[in-house]
């Protein structure tokens, strides 16, 4: 049975505490210590009776991932973190510091089984396992505490599931971590501050977004099945039509939209032919297209599109009334940009 309290939703902890023959409200008190007072040791929870603390020490524990290396970008002040799990696996996360706001890009797996050809996580690492909820929210807690301790800005403002792994292949743990991220008595983040990015696993995608109401980003990258299947093996299972049908089932409010992530790879997917195909594909969907210049990785020999080609592509979409933004890649010098998470952190070691 699970021991780490950080893997429990409030309801689950209440059930556990009741099974220990204790009153349900003790679970809330424990949540309060952890998520509001930043205390991760039962011994310091001063309103919990000693008899219960003894039981807790036997039945449960509180374990956070540990920072073992940090690497600060010289270009843009982003910080890449290498964290270690209890079983000595490594996780990567990136804090992006911009306009007094902090966005944390977190991982949900060690490696990724989907093996997209352009992605360092998929090509340079072996897929090991899913991260559990404690390791997912643990990235947030550990890094938030680090930033506060070092007086680097305030709290983390946004959390994006854009690090290592495919969230929709780890749904149970993602659901649990969203519950903990957003619950008033836990981390209390607004749902609008959470973004989940997927390469398009279709089952349950619309149900999930309709239920949790967090923002969705979808990695389309190639507007034809032929090309998408070549670079993203998942497309053989879930071709574009199937994915788009699933996206059409998402209920969007007035100002809401789905973000379409589109890699810009020189002369591979950045021609006007591709822009037209993309426009047709997105017909009938409320979207914002985010053009992402390809960040070079070791195993995929290609170049990011030139500024000129990106502008031409963007202008075509704009002329068809599609909202477009261009992502300026973060921290290329610490290989912390998207798709470059491959556990290579040459930064400062925090190990004694
Ligand atoms: N597995 C999810 C989320 C993690 S990847 C997904 O694929 O959406 C986060 C984003 O980084 C995705 O849009 C992904 O396609 C993109 N990405 C992967 N490799 C990249 C690279 N080399 N350059 C730029 N973006 C990349
Ligand atoms: Fe996995 Fe996303 Fe990388 Fe593809 S792009 S291998 S789905 S992490």
Short mmCIF file of C-alpha atoms and ligand atoms in Angstrom, two decimals:
data_model
loop_
_atom_site.label_atom_id
_atom_site.label_comp_id
_atom_site.label_asym_id
_atom_site.label_seq_id
_atom_site.Cartn_x
_atom_site.Cartn_y
_atom_site.Cartn_z
CA UNK A 1 0.00 0.00 0.00
CA UNK A 2 1.07 3.54 -0.83
CA UNK A 3 2.93 5.28 2.02
CA UNK A 4 3.85 8.73 0.74
CA UNK A 5 1.22 11.26 1.93
CA UNK A 6 1.95 13.38 -1.15
CA UNK A 7 0.24 10.65 -3.19
CA UNK A 8 -3.05 11.08 -1.32
CA UNK A 9 -5.91 13.37 -2.23
CA UNK A 10 -7.65 14.82 0.83
CA UNK A 11 -10.44 12.26 0.51
CA UNK A 12 -7.99 9.39 0.30
CA UNK A 13 -6.10 10.63 3.35
CA UNK A 14 -9.36 10.96 5.29
CA UNK A 15 -10.15 7.32 4.48
CA UNK A 16 -6.68 6.26 5.57
CA UNK A 17 -6.88 8.21 8.83
CA UNK A 18 -10.33 6.76 9.58
CA UNK A 19 -8.89 3.29 9.08
CA UNK A 20 -6.32 4.15 11.75
CA UNK A 21 -9.28 4.73 14.10
CA UNK A 22 -8.70 8.46 14.17
CA UNK A 23 -11.02 11.38 13.44
CA UNK A 24 -11.36 12.46 9.82
CA UNK A 25 -10.43 16.11 10.50
CA UNK A 26 -6.88 15.03 11.30
CA UNK A 27 -6.37 14.53 7.57
CA UNK A 28 -7.20 18.20 7.00
CA UNK A 29 -4.76 19.20 9.70
CA UNK A 30 -2.02 17.16 8.04
CA UNK A 31 -2.85 18.74 4.67
CA UNK A 32 -2.65 22.15 6.29
CA UNK A 33 0.85 21.48 7.65
CA UNK A 34 2.10 20.17 4.34
CA UNK A 35 0.48 22.45 1.80
CA UNK A 36 0.00 25.68 3.75
CA UNK A 37 2.83 25.62 6.29
CA UNK A 38 5.43 23.75 4.26
CA UNK A 39 6.15 21.17 6.97
CA UNK A 40 7.17 17.72 5.76
CA UNK A 41 7.85 15.93 9.04
CA UNK A 42 5.02 14.57 11.24
CA UNK A 43 7.03 15.38 14.39
CA UNK A 44 6.62 19.11 13.77
CA UNK A 45 2.84 18.98 13.39
CA UNK A 46 2.15 20.46 16.79
CA UNK A 47 -1.65 20.07 16.88
CA UNK A 48 -1.47 16.32 16.15
CA UNK A 49 -1.43 14.14 19.30
CA UNK A 50 1.71 12.13 19.95
CA UNK A 51 -0.19 8.86 19.71
CA UNK A 52 -1.26 9.68 16.14
CA UNK A 53 2.22 10.90 15.19
CA UNK A 54 3.56 7.50 16.26
CA UNK A 55 1.00 5.77 14.04
CA UNK A 56 1.74 8.11 11.14
CA UNK A 57 5.46 7.40 11.42
CA UNK A 58 4.75 3.70 11.03
CA UNK A 59 2.04 3.83 8.37
CA UNK A 60 3.02 6.80 6.22
CA UNK A 61 5.88 9.07 5.19
CA UNK A 62 6.37 12.35 3.32
CA UNK A 63 8.99 12.18 0.59
CA UNK A 64 9.88 14.90 -1.90
CA UNK A 65 12.22 14.62 -4.88
CA UNK A 66 15.61 16.21 -4.11
CA UNK A 67 17.38 18.78 -6.23
CA UNK A 68 20.77 17.43 -7.19
CA UNK A 69 21.84 19.89 -9.87
CA UNK A 70 20.81 23.30 -11.11
CA UNK A 71 21.84 25.04 -14.27
CA UNK A 72 21.00 28.70 -14.85
CA UNK A 73 20.66 29.93 -18.40
CA UNK A 74 22.83 32.90 -19.29
CA UNK A 75 20.43 33.93 -22.03
CA UNK A 76 17.18 34.31 -20.17
CA UNK A 77 17.47 33.45 -16.44
CA UNK A 78 15.61 30.19 -16.75
CA UNK A 79 16.77 27.52 -14.36
CA UNK A 80 16.93 23.86 -15.21
CA UNK A 81 16.67 21.44 -12.31
CA UNK A 82 17.78 17.86 -12.07
CA UNK A 83 15.90 16.12 -9.30
CA UNK A 84 16.32 12.67 -7.81
CA UNK A 85 13.45 10.40 -6.81
CA UNK A 86 13.42 8.12 -3.79
CA UNK A 87 14.43 5.17 -5.99
CA UNK A 88 17.34 7.21 -7.41
CA UNK A 89 15.83 7.97 -10.79
CA UNK A 90 16.35 11.40 -12.32
CA UNK A 91 13.66 13.91 -13.28
CA UNK A 92 14.09 17.16 -15.17
CA UNK A 93 12.08 20.36 -14.69
CA UNK A 94 12.53 23.90 -15.96
CA UNK A 95 11.59 27.14 -14.24
CA UNK A 96 11.10 29.91 -16.76
CA UNK A 97 11.43 33.36 -15.19
CA UNK A 98 9.86 36.03 -17.30
CA UNK A 99 8.31 39.43 -16.56
CA UNK A 100 8.25 38.70 -12.82
CA UNK A 101 6.32 35.51 -13.50
CA UNK A 102 7.50 31.97 -13.01
CA UNK A 103 6.29 29.14 -15.22
CA UNK A 104 7.31 25.66 -14.20
CA UNK A 105 7.62 23.02 -16.89
CA UNK A 106 7.26 19.64 -15.22
CA UNK A 107 7.80 16.02 -16.23
CA UNK A 108 5.36 13.16 -15.83
CA UNK A 109 7.54 10.22 -16.88
CA UNK A 110 11.14 9.11 -16.89
CA UNK A 111 11.76 8.96 -20.63
CA UNK A 112 8.79 8.59 -22.98
CA UNK A 113 7.56 5.50 -24.83
CA UNK A 114 6.16 7.49 -27.78
CA UNK A 115 9.57 8.11 -29.29
CA UNK A 116 8.87 11.12 -31.49
CA UNK A 117 11.88 11.42 -33.80
CA UNK A 118 12.61 15.09 -33.03
CA UNK A 119 12.41 14.84 -29.23
CA UNK A 120 15.42 14.26 -27.00
CA UNK A 121 13.31 12.62 -24.28
CA UNK A 122 11.89 10.14 -26.78
CA UNK A 123 15.13 9.37 -28.60
CA UNK A 124 18.00 9.77 -26.16
CA UNK A 125 16.46 8.22 -23.05
CA UNK A 126 15.03 4.80 -22.38
CA UNK A 127 11.48 4.91 -21.09
CA UNK A 128 11.69 3.76 -17.49
CA UNK A 129 8.40 4.46 -15.76
CA UNK A 130 5.57 6.84 -15.02
CA UNK A 131 6.06 9.36 -12.23
CA UNK A 132 3.56 9.10 -9.40
CA UNK A 133 1.55 12.06 -8.10
CA UNK A 134 4.03 12.76 -5.29
CA UNK A 135 6.84 13.05 -7.84
CA UNK A 136 4.75 15.29 -10.09
CA UNK A 137 3.58 17.75 -7.42
CA UNK A 138 6.93 17.20 -5.67
CA UNK A 139 8.71 18.97 -8.55
CA UNK A 140 6.51 22.00 -7.85
CA UNK A 141 6.95 21.97 -4.06
CA UNK A 142 10.70 21.39 -4.09
CA UNK A 143 11.41 24.00 -6.76
CA UNK A 144 9.00 26.55 -5.28
CA UNK A 145 10.79 26.22 -1.95
CA UNK A 146 14.17 26.56 -3.63
CA UNK A 147 13.11 29.75 -5.45
CA UNK A 148 11.71 31.22 -2.25
CA UNK A 149 14.79 30.32 -0.25
CA UNK A 150 17.04 31.97 -2.82
CA UNK A 151 14.70 34.93 -3.11
CA UNK A 152 14.21 34.42 -6.82
CA UNK A 153 10.86 36.05 -7.56
CA UNK A 154 7.74 34.90 -5.77
CA UNK A 155 5.67 31.80 -6.11
CA UNK A 156 5.39 29.75 -9.26
CA UNK A 157 2.51 31.21 -11.27
CA UNK A 158 1.91 28.62 -13.97
CA UNK A 159 2.53 24.92 -14.32
CA UNK A 160 2.86 23.30 -17.74
CA UNK A 161 3.03 19.56 -18.33
CA UNK A 162 5.61 19.92 -21.10
CA UNK A 163 8.67 18.20 -19.66
CA UNK A 164 9.50 14.53 -20.09
CA UNK A 165 6.67 12.19 -20.97
CA UNK A 166 3.15 11.96 -22.32
CA UNK A 167 0.57 12.95 -19.67
CA UNK A 168 -2.29 11.03 -21.24
CA UNK A 169 -0.39 7.77 -20.80
CA UNK A 170 -0.16 8.45 -17.07
CA UNK A 171 -3.71 9.58 -16.46
CA UNK A 172 -4.31 8.28 -12.94
CA UNK A 173 -1.33 10.14 -11.54
CA UNK A 174 -2.04 13.25 -13.59
CA UNK A 175 -5.65 13.32 -12.32
CA UNK A 176 -4.49 12.94 -8.77
CA UNK A 177 -1.86 15.64 -9.12
CA UNK A 178 -4.34 18.07 -10.71
CA UNK A 179 -6.65 17.45 -7.76
CA UNK A 180 -3.80 18.28 -5.37
CA UNK A 181 -2.58 21.25 -7.43
CA UNK A 182 -6.04 22.83 -7.49
CA UNK A 183 -7.74 21.78 -4.23
CA UNK A 184 -8.36 24.75 -1.90
CA UNK A 185 -6.94 22.82 1.04
CA UNK A 186 -3.87 21.73 -0.92
CA UNK A 187 -1.81 23.84 -3.36
CA UNK A 188 -4.81 25.91 -4.42
CA UNK A 189 -3.65 26.84 -7.93
CA UNK A 190 -6.25 28.11 -10.34
CA UNK A 191 -7.18 25.65 -13.10
CA UNK A 192 -6.41 28.37 -15.58
CA UNK A 193 -2.78 28.21 -14.54
CA UNK A 194 -2.35 24.59 -15.57
CA UNK A 195 -1.58 23.55 -19.13
CA UNK A 196 -1.36 19.96 -20.28
CA UNK A 197 0.38 19.14 -23.54
CA UNK A 198 -0.27 15.95 -25.47
CA UNK A 199 0.93 14.39 -28.65
CA UNK A 200 -2.58 13.12 -29.16
CA UNK A 201 -3.56 9.97 -27.40
CA UNK A 202 -7.27 9.98 -28.22
CA UNK A 203 -8.95 7.90 -25.54
CA UNK A 204 -10.40 10.03 -22.83
CA UNK A 205 -8.86 13.29 -24.07
CA UNK A 206 -12.08 15.30 -24.37
CA UNK A 207 -13.66 13.71 -21.28
CA UNK A 208 -10.59 14.62 -19.28
CA UNK A 209 -10.48 18.27 -20.37
CA UNK A 210 -14.25 18.66 -19.96
CA UNK A 211 -13.96 17.28 -16.45
CA UNK A 212 -10.88 19.11 -15.19
CA UNK A 213 -11.20 22.32 -17.24
CA UNK A 214 -7.49 22.91 -17.51
CA UNK A 215 -5.87 24.29 -20.65
CA UNK A 216 -4.94 21.93 -23.45
CA UNK A 217 -2.07 22.12 -25.91
CA UNK A 218 -1.85 19.56 -28.72
CA UNK A 219 1.36 18.74 -30.56
CA UNK A 220 0.26 18.54 -34.19
CA UNK A 221 3.58 19.48 -35.88
CA UNK A 222 2.78 17.80 -39.22
CA UNK A 223 -0.53 18.41 -41.03
CA UNK A 224 -0.62 15.19 -43.10
CA UNK A 225 -0.87 11.64 -41.82
CA UNK A 226 1.93 10.54 -44.10
CA UNK A 227 4.46 12.93 -42.58
CA UNK A 228 3.13 12.82 -39.05
CA UNK A 229 3.37 9.04 -38.92
CA UNK A 230 6.93 9.26 -40.13
CA UNK A 231 8.02 11.51 -37.25
CA UNK A 232 5.46 10.72 -34.56
CA UNK A 233 4.74 6.97 -34.35
CA UNK A 234 1.60 7.60 -32.26
CA UNK A 235 -0.04 8.90 -35.46
CA UNK A 236 -0.25 5.36 -36.83
CA UNK A 237 -2.57 4.52 -33.94
CA UNK A 238 -4.34 7.85 -33.71
CA UNK A 239 -4.38 9.52 -37.13
CA UNK A 240 -5.14 13.21 -37.47
CA UNK A 241 -8.88 12.79 -38.31
CA UNK A 242 -9.41 10.77 -35.14
CA UNK A 243 -7.53 13.31 -33.06
CA UNK A 244 -9.44 16.27 -34.53
CA UNK A 245 -12.79 14.50 -33.96
CA UNK A 246 -11.80 14.06 -30.32
CA UNK A 247 -10.80 17.75 -30.03
CA UNK A 248 -14.19 18.81 -31.39
CA UNK A 249 -15.84 17.18 -28.37
CA UNK A 250 -14.18 19.62 -25.98
CA UNK A 251 -16.54 22.25 -24.52
CA UNK A 252 -14.89 25.64 -24.78
CA UNK A 253 -16.22 28.80 -23.18
CA UNK A 254 -16.26 32.13 -24.95
CA UNK A 255 -12.61 33.12 -24.54
CA UNK A 256 -11.19 29.62 -24.41
CA UNK A 257 -9.28 27.89 -27.18
CA UNK A 258 -7.07 24.86 -27.77
CA UNK A 259 -3.39 25.60 -28.35
CA UNK A 260 -1.99 23.85 -31.39
CA UNK A 261 1.75 23.34 -31.08
CA UNK A 262 3.51 23.32 -34.43
CA UNK A 263 7.26 22.72 -34.72
CA UNK A 264 8.99 24.74 -37.40
CA UNK A 265 11.60 22.51 -39.05
CA UNK A 266 13.41 24.01 -42.00
CA UNK A 267 12.13 22.67 -45.33
CA UNK A 268 10.41 19.71 -43.68
CA UNK A 269 7.09 21.09 -42.49
CA UNK A 270 7.33 24.85 -42.97
CA UNK A 271 6.19 25.43 -46.59
CA UNK A 272 3.00 27.11 -47.76
CA UNK A 273 1.70 23.66 -48.72
CA UNK A 274 1.94 22.73 -45.02
CA UNK A 275 0.35 25.98 -43.89
CA UNK A 276 -2.63 25.36 -46.19
CA UNK A 277 -3.00 21.78 -45.01
CA UNK A 278 -2.85 22.97 -41.41
CA UNK A 279 -5.51 25.57 -42.03
CA UNK A 280 -7.85 22.94 -43.56
CA UNK A 281 -7.17 20.51 -40.75
CA UNK A 282 -8.10 23.07 -38.08
CA UNK A 283 -11.33 24.16 -39.75
CA UNK A 284 -14.17 24.29 -37.23
CA UNK A 285 -11.89 24.27 -34.16
CA UNK A 286 -11.27 27.20 -31.80
CA UNK A 287 -7.50 27.31 -31.73
CA UNK A 288 -4.39 29.35 -31.24
CA UNK A 289 -1.40 28.08 -33.23
CA UNK A 290 1.92 28.30 -31.43
CA UNK A 291 4.84 28.04 -33.83
CA UNK A 292 7.88 26.54 -32.13
CA UNK A 293 11.25 26.74 -33.86
CA UNK A 294 12.77 23.24 -33.67
CA UNK A 295 15.40 22.94 -30.95
CA UNK A 296 18.21 20.79 -32.28
CA UNK A 297 18.59 17.38 -30.66
CA UNK A 298 21.33 14.80 -31.08
CA UNK A 299 19.42 12.14 -32.98
CA UNK A 300 17.47 14.28 -35.45
CA UNK A 301 19.47 16.12 -38.05
CA UNK A 302 17.45 19.13 -39.04
CA UNK A 303 17.48 22.88 -38.61
CA UNK A 304 14.96 25.25 -37.11
CA UNK A 305 13.11 27.26 -39.75
CA UNK A 306 14.55 30.67 -40.53
CA UNK A 307 12.82 33.77 -39.23
CA UNK A 308 11.73 34.54 -42.79
CA UNK A 309 10.06 31.15 -43.30
CA UNK A 310 8.37 31.37 -39.89
CA UNK A 311 6.99 34.80 -40.74
CA UNK A 312 5.67 33.61 -44.09
CA UNK A 313 3.98 30.62 -42.48
CA UNK A 314 2.53 32.75 -39.68
CA UNK A 315 1.29 35.41 -42.09
CA UNK A 316 -0.54 32.84 -44.19
CA UNK A 317 -2.39 31.56 -41.12
CA UNK A 318 -3.11 35.11 -39.95
CA UNK A 319 -4.54 35.94 -43.38
CA UNK A 320 -6.99 33.08 -42.84
CA UNK A 321 -7.98 34.55 -39.45
CA UNK A 322 -6.12 31.95 -37.40
CA UNK A 323 -4.57 33.34 -34.23
CA UNK A 324 -0.78 32.67 -34.24
CA UNK A 325 2.07 33.16 -31.79
CA UNK A 326 5.74 32.27 -32.12
CA UNK A 327 7.47 30.71 -29.15
CA UNK A 328 10.90 32.03 -28.46
CA UNK A 329 12.67 28.99 -27.18
CA UNK A 330 13.85 29.15 -23.64
CA UNK A 331 17.32 28.43 -22.39
CA UNK A 332 18.86 26.67 -25.32
CA UNK A 333 22.21 27.02 -23.56
CA UNK A 334 21.11 24.74 -20.72
CA UNK A 335 19.28 22.38 -23.07
CA UNK A 336 16.16 23.08 -21.10
CA UNK A 337 14.04 24.04 -24.05
CA UNK A 338 11.13 21.83 -24.96
CA UNK A 339 12.11 18.50 -26.40
CA UNK A 340 15.62 18.81 -25.05
CA UNK A 341 14.99 17.07 -21.76
CA UNK A 342 17.43 14.19 -21.77
CA UNK A 343 18.87 14.35 -18.27
CA UNK A 344 22.04 16.14 -19.31
CA UNK A 345 22.59 18.80 -16.73
CA UNK A 346 26.13 20.08 -16.52
CA UNK A 347 25.19 22.63 -13.91
CA UNK A 348 26.15 23.13 -10.31
CA UNK A 349 25.88 20.05 -8.15
CA UNK A 350 24.01 20.46 -4.89
CA UNK A 351 25.19 17.08 -3.62
CA UNK A 352 27.53 17.30 -0.67
N1 LIG B 1 4.44 14.56 -24.55
C1 LIG B 1 3.77 15.79 -24.61
C2 LIG B 1 4.33 16.84 -23.68
C3 LIG B 1 5.83 16.92 -23.55
S1 LIG B 1 6.72 17.51 -24.96
C4 LIG B 1 3.72 16.28 -26.04
O1 LIG B 1 4.39 15.71 -26.89
O2 LIG B 1 2.96 17.23 -26.31
C5 LIG B 1 6.33 19.26 -24.94
C6 LIG B 1 6.42 19.92 -26.30
O3 LIG B 1 7.77 19.98 -26.79
C7 LIG B 1 5.63 19.19 -27.37
O4 LIG B 1 4.89 20.08 -28.16
C8 LIG B 1 6.73 18.56 -28.18
O5 LIG B 1 6.32 18.20 -29.46
C9 LIG B 1 7.77 19.65 -28.15
N2 LIG B 1 9.08 19.23 -28.62
C10 LIG B 1 9.60 17.99 -28.58
N3 LIG B 1 10.84 17.99 -29.13
C11 LIG B 1 11.09 19.27 -29.50
C12 LIG B 1 12.21 19.91 -30.11
N4 LIG B 1 13.31 19.24 -30.41
N5 LIG B 1 12.13 21.22 -30.34
C13 LIG B 1 11.03 21.93 -29.98
N6 LIG B 1 9.94 21.39 -29.40
C14 LIG B 1 9.98 20.06 -29.17
FE1 LIG B 2 7.05 11.87 -25.72
FE2 LIG B 2 6.13 14.35 -26.14
FE3 LIG B 2 8.72 13.73 -26.60
FE4 LIG B 2 6.84 12.74 -28.21
S1 LIG B 2 7.37 14.91 -27.91
S2 LIG B 2 8.55 11.59 -27.32
S3 LIG B 2 5.18 12.41 -26.78
S4 LIG B 2 7.68 13.74 -24.62
#
